[in-house]
PDB file of C-alpha atoms and ligand atoms in Angstrom:
ATOM      1  CA  UNK A1125      76.472  95.338  80.517  1.00  0.00           C
ATOM      2  CA  UNK A1126      74.076  96.346  83.211  1.00  0.00           C
ATOM      3  CA  UNK A1127      70.965  94.398  84.098  1.00  0.00           C
ATOM      4  CA  UNK A1128      70.727  95.898  87.557  1.00  0.00           C
ATOM      5  CA  UNK A1129      67.299  97.145  88.671  1.00  0.00           C
ATOM      6  CA  UNK A1130      68.642 100.025  90.750  1.00  0.00           C
ATOM      7  CA  UNK A1131      71.086 101.102  88.005  1.00  0.00           C
ATOM      8  CA  UNK A1132      68.072 101.318  85.677  1.00  0.00           C
ATOM      9  CA  UNK A1133      66.162 103.414  88.238  1.00  0.00           C
ATOM     10  CA  UNK A1134      69.194 105.685  88.718  1.00  0.00           C
ATOM     11  CA  UNK A1135      69.528 106.103  84.943  1.00  0.00           C
ATOM     12  CA  UNK A1136      65.833 107.011  84.718  1.00  0.00           C
ATOM     13  CA  UNK A1137      65.043 103.964  82.570  1.00  0.00           C
ATOM     14  CA  UNK A1138      62.576 102.801  85.231  1.00  0.00           C
ATOM     15  CA  UNK A1139      60.351 105.124  87.277  1.00  0.00           C
ATOM     16  CA  UNK A1140      60.794 105.837  90.962  1.00  0.00           C
ATOM     17  CA  UNK A1141      59.505 108.296  93.516  1.00  0.00           C
ATOM     18  CA  UNK A1142      62.703 110.287  94.165  1.00  0.00           C
ATOM     19  CA  UNK A1143      62.955 112.400  97.284  1.00  0.00           C
ATOM     20  CA  UNK A1144      66.629 113.437  96.989  1.00  0.00           C
ATOM     21  CA  UNK A1145      69.585 113.171  94.637  1.00  0.00           C
ATOM     22  CA  UNK A1146      73.080 114.535  94.305  1.00  0.00           C
ATOM     23  CA  UNK A1147      76.201 113.649  92.338  1.00  0.00           C
ATOM     24  CA  UNK A1148      76.840 110.549  94.462  1.00  0.00           C
ATOM     25  CA  UNK A1149      73.457 109.108  95.468  1.00  0.00           C
ATOM     26  CA  UNK A1150      69.812 108.803  94.545  1.00  0.00           C
ATOM     27  CA  UNK A1151      67.161 108.372  97.250  1.00  0.00           C
ATOM     28  CA  UNK A1152      63.712 107.040  96.400  1.00  0.00           C
ATOM     29  CA  UNK A1153      60.704 105.496  98.140  1.00  0.00           C
ATOM     30  CA  UNK A1154      60.601 101.730  98.520  1.00  0.00           C
ATOM     31  CA  UNK A1155      57.927 100.267  96.247  1.00  0.00           C
ATOM     32  CA  UNK A1156      56.728  97.965  99.057  1.00  0.00           C
ATOM     33  CA  UNK A1157      57.087 100.141 102.160  1.00  0.00           C
ATOM     34  CA  UNK A1158      57.536  98.284 105.466  1.00  0.00           C
ATOM     35  CA  UNK A1159      56.801 101.465 107.465  1.00  0.00           C
ATOM     36  CA  UNK A1160      55.014 104.803 106.838  1.00  0.00           C
ATOM     37  CA  UNK A1161      58.388 106.177 105.688  1.00  0.00           C
ATOM     38  CA  UNK A1162      60.618 103.724 103.824  1.00  0.00           C
ATOM     39  CA  UNK A1163      63.408 105.175 101.687  1.00  0.00           C
ATOM     40  CA  UNK A1164      66.285 103.561  99.831  1.00  0.00           C
ATOM     41  CA  UNK A1165      69.596 105.438  99.730  1.00  0.00           C
ATOM     42  CA  UNK A1166      71.376 104.156  96.626  1.00  0.00           C
ATOM     43  CA  UNK A1167      74.847 105.117  95.375  1.00  0.00           C
ATOM     44  CA  UNK A1168      75.084 105.988  91.685  1.00  0.00           C
ATOM     45  CA  UNK A1169      78.116 103.720  91.382  1.00  0.00           C
ATOM     46  CA  UNK A1170      77.247 100.040  91.170  1.00  0.00           C
ATOM     47  CA  UNK A1171      78.629  97.578  93.660  1.00  0.00           C
ATOM     48  CA  UNK A1172      76.650  94.631  94.875  1.00  0.00           C
ATOM     49  CA  UNK A1173      76.900  94.757  98.642  1.00  0.00           C
ATOM     50  CA  UNK A1174      79.105  95.369 101.658  1.00  0.00           C
ATOM     51  CA  UNK A1175      81.012  92.270 100.549  1.00  0.00           C
ATOM     52  CA  UNK A1176      82.320  94.311  97.599  1.00  0.00           C
ATOM     53  CA  UNK A1177      83.144  97.398  99.672  1.00  0.00           C
ATOM     54  CA  UNK A1178      86.580  98.796  98.785  1.00  0.00           C
ATOM     55  CA  UNK A1179      88.681 101.711 100.051  1.00  0.00           C
ATOM     56  CA  UNK A1180      87.606 103.725  96.995  1.00  0.00           C
ATOM     57  CA  UNK A1181      84.088 103.767  98.488  1.00  0.00           C
ATOM     58  CA  UNK A1182      85.109 105.331 101.805  1.00  0.00           C
ATOM     59  CA  UNK A1183      84.099 108.918 100.965  1.00  0.00           C
ATOM     60  CA  UNK A1184      80.839 107.713  99.425  1.00  0.00           C
ATOM     61  CA  UNK A1185      79.927 105.641 102.485  1.00  0.00           C
ATOM     62  CA  UNK A1186      80.669 108.568 104.791  1.00  0.00           C
ATOM     63  CA  UNK A1187      78.526 110.793 102.593  1.00  0.00           C
ATOM     64  CA  UNK A1188      75.613 108.338 102.793  1.00  0.00           C
ATOM     65  CA  UNK A1189      75.870 108.066 106.590  1.00  0.00           C
ATOM     66  CA  UNK A1190      75.812 111.849 106.965  1.00  0.00           C
ATOM     67  CA  UNK A1191      72.773 112.042 104.695  1.00  0.00           C
ATOM     68  CA  UNK A1192      70.708 109.636 106.809  1.00  0.00           C
ATOM     69  CA  UNK A1193      69.679 112.026 109.624  1.00  0.00           C
ATOM     70  CA  UNK A1194      69.134 114.829 107.116  1.00  0.00           C
ATOM     71  CA  UNK A1195      66.786 112.647 105.066  1.00  0.00           C
ATOM     72  CA  UNK A1196      65.018 111.444 108.209  1.00  0.00           C
ATOM     73  CA  UNK A1197      64.418 115.030 109.311  1.00  0.00           C
ATOM     74  CA  UNK A1198      63.210 115.937 105.817  1.00  0.00           C
ATOM     75  CA  UNK A1199      60.651 113.108 106.114  1.00  0.00           C
ATOM     76  CA  UNK A1200      59.463 114.318 109.520  1.00  0.00           C
ATOM     77  CA  UNK A1201      61.049 111.468 111.475  1.00  0.00           C
ATOM     78  CA  UNK A1202      61.769 113.659 114.486  1.00  0.00           C
ATOM     79  CA  UNK A1203      61.493 110.773 116.937  1.00  0.00           C
ATOM     80  CA  UNK A1204      64.153 108.580 115.363  1.00  0.00           C
ATOM     81  CA  UNK A1205      64.541 106.161 112.506  1.00  0.00           C
ATOM     82  CA  UNK A1206      65.922 102.743 111.614  1.00  0.00           C
ATOM     83  CA  UNK A1207      68.606 101.989 109.035  1.00  0.00           C
ATOM     84  CA  UNK A1208      69.168  98.576 107.491  1.00  0.00           C
ATOM     85  CA  UNK A1209      71.761  97.251 105.063  1.00  0.00           C
ATOM     86  CA  UNK A1210      71.019  93.711 103.929  1.00  0.00           C
ATOM     87  CA  UNK A1211      74.022  91.821 102.573  1.00  0.00           C
ATOM     88  CA  UNK A1212      73.743  88.773 100.334  1.00  0.00           C
ATOM     89  CA  UNK A1213      71.035  86.102 100.305  1.00  0.00           C
ATOM     90  CA  UNK A1214      71.818  85.181 103.916  1.00  0.00           C
ATOM     91  CA  UNK A1215      71.101  88.778 104.909  1.00  0.00           C
ATOM     92  CA  UNK A1216      67.855  88.933 102.972  1.00  0.00           C
ATOM     93  CA  UNK A1217      69.231  91.146 100.187  1.00  0.00           C
ATOM     94  CA  UNK A1218      66.935  91.047  97.147  1.00  0.00           C
ATOM     95  CA  UNK A1219      68.528  93.708  94.937  1.00  0.00           C
ATOM     96  CA  UNK A1220      72.297  93.246  94.486  1.00  0.00           C
ATOM     97  CA  UNK A1221      73.193  96.956  94.335  1.00  0.00           C
ATOM     98  CA  UNK A1222      74.250  98.260  97.744  1.00  0.00           C
ATOM     99  CA  UNK A1223      71.612 100.402  99.434  1.00  0.00           C
ATOM    100  CA  UNK A1224      70.660 101.666 102.865  1.00  0.00           C
ATOM    101  CA  UNK A1225      67.045 101.426 104.004  1.00  0.00           C
ATOM    102  CA  UNK A1226      65.620 104.244 106.144  1.00  0.00           C
ATOM    103  CA  UNK A1227      62.434 103.295 108.006  1.00  0.00           C
ATOM    104  CA  UNK A1228      60.257 105.161 110.454  1.00  0.00           C
ATOM    105  CA  UNK A1229      57.038 106.967 111.160  1.00  0.00           C
ATOM    106  CA  UNK A1230      55.323 104.215 113.090  1.00  0.00           C
ATOM    107  CA  UNK A1231      55.960 101.514 115.621  1.00  0.00           C
ATOM    108  CA  UNK A1232      58.695  99.315 114.237  1.00  0.00           C
ATOM    109  CA  UNK A1233      58.974  95.716 115.409  1.00  0.00           C
ATOM    110  CA  UNK A1234      61.869  94.887 117.700  1.00  0.00           C
ATOM    111  CA  UNK A1235      64.589  92.461 116.800  1.00  0.00           C
TER     112      UNK A1235
HETATM  113  P1  5GP B1948      66.908  94.424  99.870  1.00  0.00           P
HETATM  114  O1  5GP B1948      66.053  93.253 100.240  1.00  0.00           O
HETATM  115  O2  5GP B1948      67.733  94.137  98.641  1.00  0.00           O
HETATM  116  O3  5GP B1948      67.711  94.976 101.012  1.00  0.00           O
HETATM  117  O4  5GP B1948      65.904  95.592  99.523  1.00  0.00           O
HETATM  118  C1  5GP B1948      65.386  95.790  98.253  1.00  0.00           C
HETATM  119  C2  5GP B1948      64.189  96.698  98.395  1.00  0.00           C
HETATM  120  O5  5GP B1948      63.889  97.220  97.115  1.00  0.00           O
HETATM  121  C3  5GP B1948      62.937  96.006  98.921  1.00  0.00           C
HETATM  122  O6  5GP B1948      62.504  96.632 100.130  1.00  0.00           O
HETATM  123  C4  5GP B1948      61.938  96.175  97.775  1.00  0.00           C
HETATM  124  O7  5GP B1948      60.623  96.445  98.243  1.00  0.00           O
HETATM  125  C5  5GP B1948      62.500  97.332  96.993  1.00  0.00           C
HETATM  126  N1  5GP B1948      62.220  97.294  95.566  1.00  0.00           N
HETATM  127  C6  5GP B1948      62.269  96.203  94.754  1.00  0.00           C
HETATM  128  N2  5GP B1948      61.976  96.557  93.491  1.00  0.00           N
HETATM  129  C7  5GP B1948      61.754  97.902  93.498  1.00  0.00           C
HETATM  130  C8  5GP B1948      61.409  98.847  92.489  1.00  0.00           C
HETATM  131  O8  5GP B1948      61.253  98.530  91.301  1.00  0.00           O
HETATM  132  N3  5GP B1948      61.236 100.141  92.873  1.00  0.00           N
HETATM  133  C9  5GP B1948      61.401 100.532  94.187  1.00  0.00           C
HETATM  134  N4  5GP B1948      61.204 101.833  94.445  1.00  0.00           N
HETATM  135  N5  5GP B1948      61.731  99.667  95.159  1.00  0.00           N
HETATM  136  C10 5GP B1948      61.909  98.365  94.826  1.00  0.00           C
HETATM  137 ZN1   ZN B1949      73.376  98.563  89.983  1.00  0.00          ZN
END
């Protein structure tokens, strides 16, 4: 069924530079980093974006939010970090499997 790039990475069918994983998420380095640290926090369960978010994902989403500062600390981002969730083509989403970007380690551009 599944032609999804991130599902293939999660299944180990495609390589990635993993920095963390547990029973709910896999975290790996972005292949085209936009900052010195650029991680992708990806749930093992496939859903395309925030547009597909359902109540069954509530515990998962809370888990991912709690992981963010832990991962940032693990990467040495003691001075803060940025998180981004792109949603749909209008939000600049390229990979339709929900994920949270963590960026930091340098001067990030303002909005
Ligand atoms: P989006 O634009 O969907 O929010 O973010 C997708 C991100 O996935 C982009 O920052 C892109 O660089 C990254 N990416 C695309 N293909 C791959 C890949 O094969 N491996 C890894 N590690 N990152 C990827
Ligand atoms: Zn997927």
